[in-house]
mmCIF file of C-alpha atoms in Angstrom:
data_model
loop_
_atom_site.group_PDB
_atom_site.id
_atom_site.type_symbol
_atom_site.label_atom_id
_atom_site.label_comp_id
_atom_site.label_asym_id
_atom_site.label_seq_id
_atom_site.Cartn_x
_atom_site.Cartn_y
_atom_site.Cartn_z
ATOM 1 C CA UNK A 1 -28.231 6.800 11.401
ATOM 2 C CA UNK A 2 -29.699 4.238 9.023
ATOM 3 C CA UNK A 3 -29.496 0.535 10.478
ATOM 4 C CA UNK A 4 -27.217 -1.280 7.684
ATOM 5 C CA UNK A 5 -26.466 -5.256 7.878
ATOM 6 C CA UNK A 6 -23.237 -6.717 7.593
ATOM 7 C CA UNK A 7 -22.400 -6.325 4.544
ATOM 8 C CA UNK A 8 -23.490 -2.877 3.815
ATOM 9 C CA UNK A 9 -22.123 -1.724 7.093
ATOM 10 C CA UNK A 10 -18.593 -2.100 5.402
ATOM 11 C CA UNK A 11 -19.682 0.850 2.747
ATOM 12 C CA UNK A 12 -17.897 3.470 5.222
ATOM 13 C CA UNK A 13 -14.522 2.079 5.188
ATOM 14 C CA UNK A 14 -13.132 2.413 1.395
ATOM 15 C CA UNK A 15 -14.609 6.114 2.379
ATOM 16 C CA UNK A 16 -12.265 6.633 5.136
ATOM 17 C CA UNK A 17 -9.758 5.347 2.862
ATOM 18 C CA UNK A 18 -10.537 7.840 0.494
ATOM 19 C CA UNK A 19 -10.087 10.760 2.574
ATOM 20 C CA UNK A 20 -7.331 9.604 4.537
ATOM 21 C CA UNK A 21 -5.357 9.342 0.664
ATOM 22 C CA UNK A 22 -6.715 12.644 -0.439
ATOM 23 C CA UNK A 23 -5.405 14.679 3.003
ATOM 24 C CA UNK A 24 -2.121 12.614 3.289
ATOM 25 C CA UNK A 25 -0.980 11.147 0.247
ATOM 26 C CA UNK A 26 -2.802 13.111 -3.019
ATOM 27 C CA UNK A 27 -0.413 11.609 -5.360
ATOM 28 C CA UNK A 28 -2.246 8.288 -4.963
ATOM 29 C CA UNK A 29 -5.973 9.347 -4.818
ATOM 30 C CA UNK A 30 -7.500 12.795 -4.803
ATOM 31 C CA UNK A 31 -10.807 12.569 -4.215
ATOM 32 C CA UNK A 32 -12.535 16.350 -3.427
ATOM 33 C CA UNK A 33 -16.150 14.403 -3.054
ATOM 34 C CA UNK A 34 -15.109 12.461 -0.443
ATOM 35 C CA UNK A 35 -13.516 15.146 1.145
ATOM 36 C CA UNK A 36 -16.434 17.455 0.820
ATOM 37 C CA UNK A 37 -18.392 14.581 2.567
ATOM 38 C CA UNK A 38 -16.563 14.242 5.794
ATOM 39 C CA UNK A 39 -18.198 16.239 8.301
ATOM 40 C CA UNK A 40 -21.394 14.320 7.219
ATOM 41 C CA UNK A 41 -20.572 11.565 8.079
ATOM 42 C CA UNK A 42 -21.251 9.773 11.625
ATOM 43 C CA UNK A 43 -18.870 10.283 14.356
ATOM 44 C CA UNK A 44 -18.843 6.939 15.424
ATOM 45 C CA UNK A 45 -17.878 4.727 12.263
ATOM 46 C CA UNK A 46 -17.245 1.110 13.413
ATOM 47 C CA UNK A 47 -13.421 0.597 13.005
ATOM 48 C CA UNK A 48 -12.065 3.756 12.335
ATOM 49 C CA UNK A 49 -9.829 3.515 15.219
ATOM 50 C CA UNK A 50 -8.352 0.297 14.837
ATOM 51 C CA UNK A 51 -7.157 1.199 10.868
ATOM 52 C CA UNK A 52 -3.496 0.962 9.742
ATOM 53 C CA UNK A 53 -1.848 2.987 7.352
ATOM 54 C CA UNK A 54 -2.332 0.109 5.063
ATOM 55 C CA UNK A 55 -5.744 -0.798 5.452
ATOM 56 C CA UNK A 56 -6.712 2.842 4.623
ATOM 57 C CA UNK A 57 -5.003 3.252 1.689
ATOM 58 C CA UNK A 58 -6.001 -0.383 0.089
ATOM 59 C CA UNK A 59 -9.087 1.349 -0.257
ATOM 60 C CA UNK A 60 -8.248 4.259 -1.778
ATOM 61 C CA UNK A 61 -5.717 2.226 -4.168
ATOM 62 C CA UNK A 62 -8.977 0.494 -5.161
ATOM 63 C CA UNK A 63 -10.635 3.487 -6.251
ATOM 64 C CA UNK A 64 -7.271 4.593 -7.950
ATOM 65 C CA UNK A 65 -7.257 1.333 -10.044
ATOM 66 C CA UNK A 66 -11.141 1.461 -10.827
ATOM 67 C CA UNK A 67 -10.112 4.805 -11.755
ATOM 68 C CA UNK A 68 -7.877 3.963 -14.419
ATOM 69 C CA UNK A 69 -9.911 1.361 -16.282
ATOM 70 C CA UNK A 70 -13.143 3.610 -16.014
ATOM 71 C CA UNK A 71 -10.925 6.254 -17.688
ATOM 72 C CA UNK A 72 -9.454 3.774 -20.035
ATOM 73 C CA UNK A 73 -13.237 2.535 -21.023
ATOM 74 C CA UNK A 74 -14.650 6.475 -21.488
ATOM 75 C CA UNK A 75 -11.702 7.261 -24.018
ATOM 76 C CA UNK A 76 -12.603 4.070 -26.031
ATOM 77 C CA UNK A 77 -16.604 4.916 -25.612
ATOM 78 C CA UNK A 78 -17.031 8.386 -24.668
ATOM 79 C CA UNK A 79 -21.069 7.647 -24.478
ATOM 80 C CA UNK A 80 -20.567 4.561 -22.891
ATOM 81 C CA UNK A 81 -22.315 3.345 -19.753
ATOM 82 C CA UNK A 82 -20.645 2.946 -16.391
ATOM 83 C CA UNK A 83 -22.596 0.725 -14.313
ATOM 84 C CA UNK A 84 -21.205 0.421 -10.234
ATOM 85 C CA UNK A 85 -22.252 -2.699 -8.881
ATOM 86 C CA UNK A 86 -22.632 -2.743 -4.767
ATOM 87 C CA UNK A 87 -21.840 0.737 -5.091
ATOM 88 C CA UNK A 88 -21.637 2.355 -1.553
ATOM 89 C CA UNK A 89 -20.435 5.529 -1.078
ATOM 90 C CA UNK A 90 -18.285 5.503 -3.887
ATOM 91 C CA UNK A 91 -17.338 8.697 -5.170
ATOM 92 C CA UNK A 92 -16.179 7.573 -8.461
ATOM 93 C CA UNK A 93 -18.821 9.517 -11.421
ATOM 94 C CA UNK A 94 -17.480 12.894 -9.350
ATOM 95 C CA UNK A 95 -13.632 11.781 -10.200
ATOM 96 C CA UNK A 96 -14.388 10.737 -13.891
ATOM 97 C CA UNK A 97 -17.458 12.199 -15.547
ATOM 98 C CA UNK A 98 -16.455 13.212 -18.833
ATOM 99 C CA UNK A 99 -20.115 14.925 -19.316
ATOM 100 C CA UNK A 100 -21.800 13.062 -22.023
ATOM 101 C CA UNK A 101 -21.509 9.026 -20.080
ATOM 102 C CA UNK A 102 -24.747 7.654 -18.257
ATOM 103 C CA UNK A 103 -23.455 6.428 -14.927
ATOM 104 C CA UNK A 104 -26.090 3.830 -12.513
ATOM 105 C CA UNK A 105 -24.940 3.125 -9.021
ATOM 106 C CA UNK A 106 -27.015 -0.301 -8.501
ATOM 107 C CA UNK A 107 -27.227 -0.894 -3.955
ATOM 108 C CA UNK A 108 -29.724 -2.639 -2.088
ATOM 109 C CA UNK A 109 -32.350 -0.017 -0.808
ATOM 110 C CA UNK A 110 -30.742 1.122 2.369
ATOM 111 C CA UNK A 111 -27.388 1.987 0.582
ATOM 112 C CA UNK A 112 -29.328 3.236 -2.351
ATOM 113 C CA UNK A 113 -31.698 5.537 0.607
ATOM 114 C CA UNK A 114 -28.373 6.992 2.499
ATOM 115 C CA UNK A 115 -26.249 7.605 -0.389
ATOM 116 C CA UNK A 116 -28.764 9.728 -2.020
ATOM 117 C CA UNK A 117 -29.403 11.576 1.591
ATOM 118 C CA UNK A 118 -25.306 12.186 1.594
ATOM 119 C CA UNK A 119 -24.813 13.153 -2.608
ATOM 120 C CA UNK A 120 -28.702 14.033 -3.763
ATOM 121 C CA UNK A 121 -29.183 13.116 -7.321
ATOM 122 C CA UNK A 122 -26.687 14.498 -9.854
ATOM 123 C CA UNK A 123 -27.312 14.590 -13.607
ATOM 124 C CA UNK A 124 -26.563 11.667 -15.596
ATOM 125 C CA UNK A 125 -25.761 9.316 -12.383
ATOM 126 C CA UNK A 126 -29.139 7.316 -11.776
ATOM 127 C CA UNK A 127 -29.827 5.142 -8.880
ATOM 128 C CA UNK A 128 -31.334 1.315 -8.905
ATOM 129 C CA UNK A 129 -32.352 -0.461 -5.966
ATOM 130 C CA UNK A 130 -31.261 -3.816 -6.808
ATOM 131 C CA UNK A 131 -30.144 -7.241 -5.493
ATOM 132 C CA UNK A 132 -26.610 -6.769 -7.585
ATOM 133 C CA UNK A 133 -27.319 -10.967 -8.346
ATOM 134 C CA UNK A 134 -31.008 -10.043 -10.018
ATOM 135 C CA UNK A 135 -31.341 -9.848 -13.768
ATOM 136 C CA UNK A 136 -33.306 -6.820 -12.955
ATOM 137 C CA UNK A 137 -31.052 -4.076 -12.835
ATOM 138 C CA UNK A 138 -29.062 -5.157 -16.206
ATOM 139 C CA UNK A 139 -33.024 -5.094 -17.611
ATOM 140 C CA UNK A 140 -33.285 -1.855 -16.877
ATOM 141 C CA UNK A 141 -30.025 -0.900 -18.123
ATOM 142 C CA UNK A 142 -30.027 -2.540 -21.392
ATOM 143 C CA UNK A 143 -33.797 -1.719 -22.124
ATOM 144 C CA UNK A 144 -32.922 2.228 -22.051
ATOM 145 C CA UNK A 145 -29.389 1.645 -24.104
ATOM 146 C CA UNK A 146 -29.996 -1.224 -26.325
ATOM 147 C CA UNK A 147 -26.689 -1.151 -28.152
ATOM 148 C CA UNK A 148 -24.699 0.947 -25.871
ATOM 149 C CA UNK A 149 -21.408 -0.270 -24.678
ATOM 150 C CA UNK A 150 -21.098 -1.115 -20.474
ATOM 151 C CA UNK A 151 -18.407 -1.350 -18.415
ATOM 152 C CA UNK A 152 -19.182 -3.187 -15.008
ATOM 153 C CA UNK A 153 -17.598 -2.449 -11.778
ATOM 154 C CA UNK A 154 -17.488 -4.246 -8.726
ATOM 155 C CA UNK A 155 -15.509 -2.632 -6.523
ATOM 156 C CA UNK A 156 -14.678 -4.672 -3.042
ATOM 157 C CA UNK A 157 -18.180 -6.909 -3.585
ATOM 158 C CA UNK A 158 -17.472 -9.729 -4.542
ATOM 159 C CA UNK A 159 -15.465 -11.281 -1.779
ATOM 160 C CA UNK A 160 -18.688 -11.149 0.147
ATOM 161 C CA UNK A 161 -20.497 -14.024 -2.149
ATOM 162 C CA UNK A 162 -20.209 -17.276 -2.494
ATOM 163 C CA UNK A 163 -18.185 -19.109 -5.746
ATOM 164 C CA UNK A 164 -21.331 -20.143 -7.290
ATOM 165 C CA UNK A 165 -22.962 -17.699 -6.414
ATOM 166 C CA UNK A 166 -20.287 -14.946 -8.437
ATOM 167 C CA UNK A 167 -20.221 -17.853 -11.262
ATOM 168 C CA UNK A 168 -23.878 -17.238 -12.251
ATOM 169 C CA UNK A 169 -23.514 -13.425 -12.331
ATOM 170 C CA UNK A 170 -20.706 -13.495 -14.828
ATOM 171 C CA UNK A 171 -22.444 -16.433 -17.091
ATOM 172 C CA UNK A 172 -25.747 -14.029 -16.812
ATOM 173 C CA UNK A 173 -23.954 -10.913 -17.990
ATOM 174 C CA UNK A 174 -22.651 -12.988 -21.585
ATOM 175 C CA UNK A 175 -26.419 -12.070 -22.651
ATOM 176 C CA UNK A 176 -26.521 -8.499 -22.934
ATOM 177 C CA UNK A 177 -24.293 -7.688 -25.694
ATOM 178 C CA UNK A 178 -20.958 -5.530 -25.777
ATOM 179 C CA UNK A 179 -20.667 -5.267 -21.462
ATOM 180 C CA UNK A 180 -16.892 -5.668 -19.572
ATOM 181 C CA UNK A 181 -16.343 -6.318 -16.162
ATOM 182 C CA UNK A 182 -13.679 -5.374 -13.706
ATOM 183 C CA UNK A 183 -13.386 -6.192 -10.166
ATOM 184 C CA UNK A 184 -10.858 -6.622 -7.348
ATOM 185 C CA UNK A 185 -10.210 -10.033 -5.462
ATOM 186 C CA UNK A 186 -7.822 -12.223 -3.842
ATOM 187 C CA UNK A 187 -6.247 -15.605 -4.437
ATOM 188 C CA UNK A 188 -6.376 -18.148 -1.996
ATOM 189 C CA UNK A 189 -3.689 -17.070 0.066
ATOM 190 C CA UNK A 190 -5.074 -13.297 0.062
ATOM 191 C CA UNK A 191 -8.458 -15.381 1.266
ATOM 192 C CA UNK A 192 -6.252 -16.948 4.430
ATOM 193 C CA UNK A 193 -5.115 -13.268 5.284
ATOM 194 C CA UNK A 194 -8.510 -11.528 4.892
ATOM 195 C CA UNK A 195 -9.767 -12.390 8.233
ATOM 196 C CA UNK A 196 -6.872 -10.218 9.497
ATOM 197 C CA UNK A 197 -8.023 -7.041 7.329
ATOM 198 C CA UNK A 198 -11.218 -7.456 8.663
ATOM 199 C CA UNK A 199 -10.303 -7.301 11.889
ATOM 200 C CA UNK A 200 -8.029 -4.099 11.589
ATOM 201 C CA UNK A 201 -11.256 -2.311 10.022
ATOM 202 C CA UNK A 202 -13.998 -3.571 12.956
ATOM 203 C CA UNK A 203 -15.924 -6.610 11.146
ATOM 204 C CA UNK A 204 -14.483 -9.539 11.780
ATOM 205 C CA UNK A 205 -18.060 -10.729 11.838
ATOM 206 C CA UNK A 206 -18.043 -10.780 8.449
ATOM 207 C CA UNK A 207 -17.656 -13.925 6.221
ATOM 208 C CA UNK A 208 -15.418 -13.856 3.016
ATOM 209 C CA UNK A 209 -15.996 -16.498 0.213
ATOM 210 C CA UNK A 210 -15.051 -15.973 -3.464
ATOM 211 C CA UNK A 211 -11.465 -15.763 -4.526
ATOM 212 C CA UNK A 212 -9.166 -16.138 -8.011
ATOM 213 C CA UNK A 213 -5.929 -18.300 -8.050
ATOM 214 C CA UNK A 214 -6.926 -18.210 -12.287
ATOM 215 C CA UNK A 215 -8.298 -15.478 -13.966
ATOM 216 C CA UNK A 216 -7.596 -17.166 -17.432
ATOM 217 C CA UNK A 217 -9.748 -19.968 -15.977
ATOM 218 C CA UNK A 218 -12.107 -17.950 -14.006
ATOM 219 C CA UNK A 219 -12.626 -16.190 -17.703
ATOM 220 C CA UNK A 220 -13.209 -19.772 -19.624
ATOM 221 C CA UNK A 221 -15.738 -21.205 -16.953
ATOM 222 C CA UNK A 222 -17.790 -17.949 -17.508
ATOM 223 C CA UNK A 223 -17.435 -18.035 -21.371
ATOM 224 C CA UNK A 224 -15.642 -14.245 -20.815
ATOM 225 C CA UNK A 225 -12.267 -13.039 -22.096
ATOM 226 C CA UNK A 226 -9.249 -12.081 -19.761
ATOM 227 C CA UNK A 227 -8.225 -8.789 -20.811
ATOM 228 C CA UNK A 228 -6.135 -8.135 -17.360
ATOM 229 C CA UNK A 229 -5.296 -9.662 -14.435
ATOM 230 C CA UNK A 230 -2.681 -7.511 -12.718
ATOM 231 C CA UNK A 231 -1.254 -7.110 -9.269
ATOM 232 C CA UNK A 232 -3.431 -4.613 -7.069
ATOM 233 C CA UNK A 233 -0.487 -2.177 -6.161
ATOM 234 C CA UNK A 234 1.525 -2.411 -9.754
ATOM 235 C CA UNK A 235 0.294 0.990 -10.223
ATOM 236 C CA UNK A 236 1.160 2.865 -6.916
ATOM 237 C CA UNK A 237 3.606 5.180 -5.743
ATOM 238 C CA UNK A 238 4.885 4.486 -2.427
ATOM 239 C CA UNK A 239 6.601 7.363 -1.713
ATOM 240 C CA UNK A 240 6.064 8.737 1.637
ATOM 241 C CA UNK A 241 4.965 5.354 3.042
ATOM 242 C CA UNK A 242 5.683 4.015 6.427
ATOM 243 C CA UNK A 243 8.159 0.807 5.459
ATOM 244 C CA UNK A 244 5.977 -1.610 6.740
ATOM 245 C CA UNK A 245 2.603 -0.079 4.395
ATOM 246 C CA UNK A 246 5.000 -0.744 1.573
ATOM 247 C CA UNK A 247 6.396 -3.816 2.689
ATOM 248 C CA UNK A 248 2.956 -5.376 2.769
ATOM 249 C CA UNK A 249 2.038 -3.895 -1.071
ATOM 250 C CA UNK A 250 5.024 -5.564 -2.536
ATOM 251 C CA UNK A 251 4.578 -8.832 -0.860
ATOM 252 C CA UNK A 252 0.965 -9.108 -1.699
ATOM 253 C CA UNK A 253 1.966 -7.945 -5.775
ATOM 254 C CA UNK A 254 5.100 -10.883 -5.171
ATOM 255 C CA UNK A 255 2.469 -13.390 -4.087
ATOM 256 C CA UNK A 256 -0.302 -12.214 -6.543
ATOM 257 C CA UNK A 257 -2.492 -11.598 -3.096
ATOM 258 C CA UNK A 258 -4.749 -9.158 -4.264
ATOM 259 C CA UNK A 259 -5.532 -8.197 -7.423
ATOM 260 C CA UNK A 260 -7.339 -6.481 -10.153
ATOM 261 C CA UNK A 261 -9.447 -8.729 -13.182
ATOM 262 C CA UNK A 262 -10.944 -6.913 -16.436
ATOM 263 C CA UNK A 263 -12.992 -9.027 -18.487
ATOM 264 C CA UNK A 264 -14.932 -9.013 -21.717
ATOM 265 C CA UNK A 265 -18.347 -10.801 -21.387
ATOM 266 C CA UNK A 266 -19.093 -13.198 -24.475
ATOM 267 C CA UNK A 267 -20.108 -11.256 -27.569
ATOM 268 C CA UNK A 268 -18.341 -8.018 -26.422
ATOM 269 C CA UNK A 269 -15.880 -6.569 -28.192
ATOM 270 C CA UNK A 270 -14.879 -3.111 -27.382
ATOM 271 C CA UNK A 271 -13.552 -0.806 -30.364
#
């Protein structure tokens, strides 16, 4: 199996999540790709013993969510470009190509190396090897759709990063024209509960750093626009949950724990 760090190592659990929600509970994520891929995968995944209910599906919701702004995006820009930042194993082009977008899955080379071994190359959904905090990949993007509208998703990365670090992304992305951004993070209480997660899915090893308490003044230090900011599990259906799964959903959407941001980098404005 290909040696991952940390970080990277982490790309097999929104998977699990994925499958686990497409075998038990379809009406929140159906996901055939990820289904197709199971008995590729290793047999020893680190922490998929020690799951709960509701660490497996926060996964999944996540793709659900990214799910509905990608489809949201491709009404308003059928040709636009979807551009997956840190994008694992995500199954997402398979769940909403519309056949005429340009989809890039941007990973650091070992991601970029196993992904490809697991889903080959499909048509329209290019691969960059690329620190996701580089200029480069946006380059590359922008210099083959000069005018092109992009929609930015960073699906479970950026808790991994620290505040400054996350700052200078989002200021960097204001110079490439008409590009939005969505991601998931937590406030500051979601950041005191993390370490918990973690645990449940076998890396407590692994530091977590950036958080929102503000998106409306995350947006203004970045010179963005807030489009959304809405609770992570507004959108779910919790039928068929154990009472504790759902429990947990509506006390992190009470709190504001977790959460989903859409923004519109400076100079975008989408039709």
């Amino acid at each position: 199996m290909t040696e991952f760090s940390m970080v990277e190592d982490t790309l097999f659990v929104p998977l699990l999540g994925r499958i686990y929600a497409s075998e038990s509970f379809p009406h929140i994520l159906t996901d055939q790709k990820a289904l197709e891929l199971k008995k590729r995968l290793p047999k020893t995944i680190k922490g998929q013993n020690t799951q709960t209910q509701y660490t497996l599906l926060a996964g999944a919701i996540r793709s659900a969510n990214m799910d509905r702004y990608i489809g949201d995006f491709l009404n308003r820009n059928p040709e636009g470009i979807v551009v997956e930042l840190g994008c694992g194993l995500e199954t997402s082009f398979y769940r909403n190509d519309n056949g005429s977008s340009q989809w890039y899955e941007v990973d650091l080379p070992a991601v970029i190396a196993y992904r490809q071994h697991l889903l080959g190359l499909p048509e329209r959904d290019s691969f960059i090897v690329s620190d996701a905090f580089s200029r480069d990949w946006m380059e590359q993007i922008r210099s083959a759709h000069p005018d092109a509208p992009i929609l930015i998703t960073a699906s479970g990365l950026l808790y991994y990063f620290e505040q400054e670090k996350v700052i200078r992304l989002l200021r960097m992305l204001n110079h490439y024209g008409a590009v939005e951004f969505v991601f998931d993070t937590v406030n500051s209480s979601g950041m005191k509960r993390i370490g918990k997660y973690m645990k449940q899915v076998g890396h407590e090893e692994t530091a977590m750093y950036f958080y929102v308490d503000d998106g409306e003044a995350l947006a203004r230090q970045v010179g963005a626009t807030l489009l959304k900011e809405e609770p992570y599990y507004a959108h779910t259906d919790t039928k068929g949950l154990r009472f504790s799964t759902a429990f947990t959903m509506k006390a992190s959407d009470r709190f504001r724990m977790v959460k989903m941001l859409h923004l519109r980098m400076n100079g975008a404005s989408p039709k």
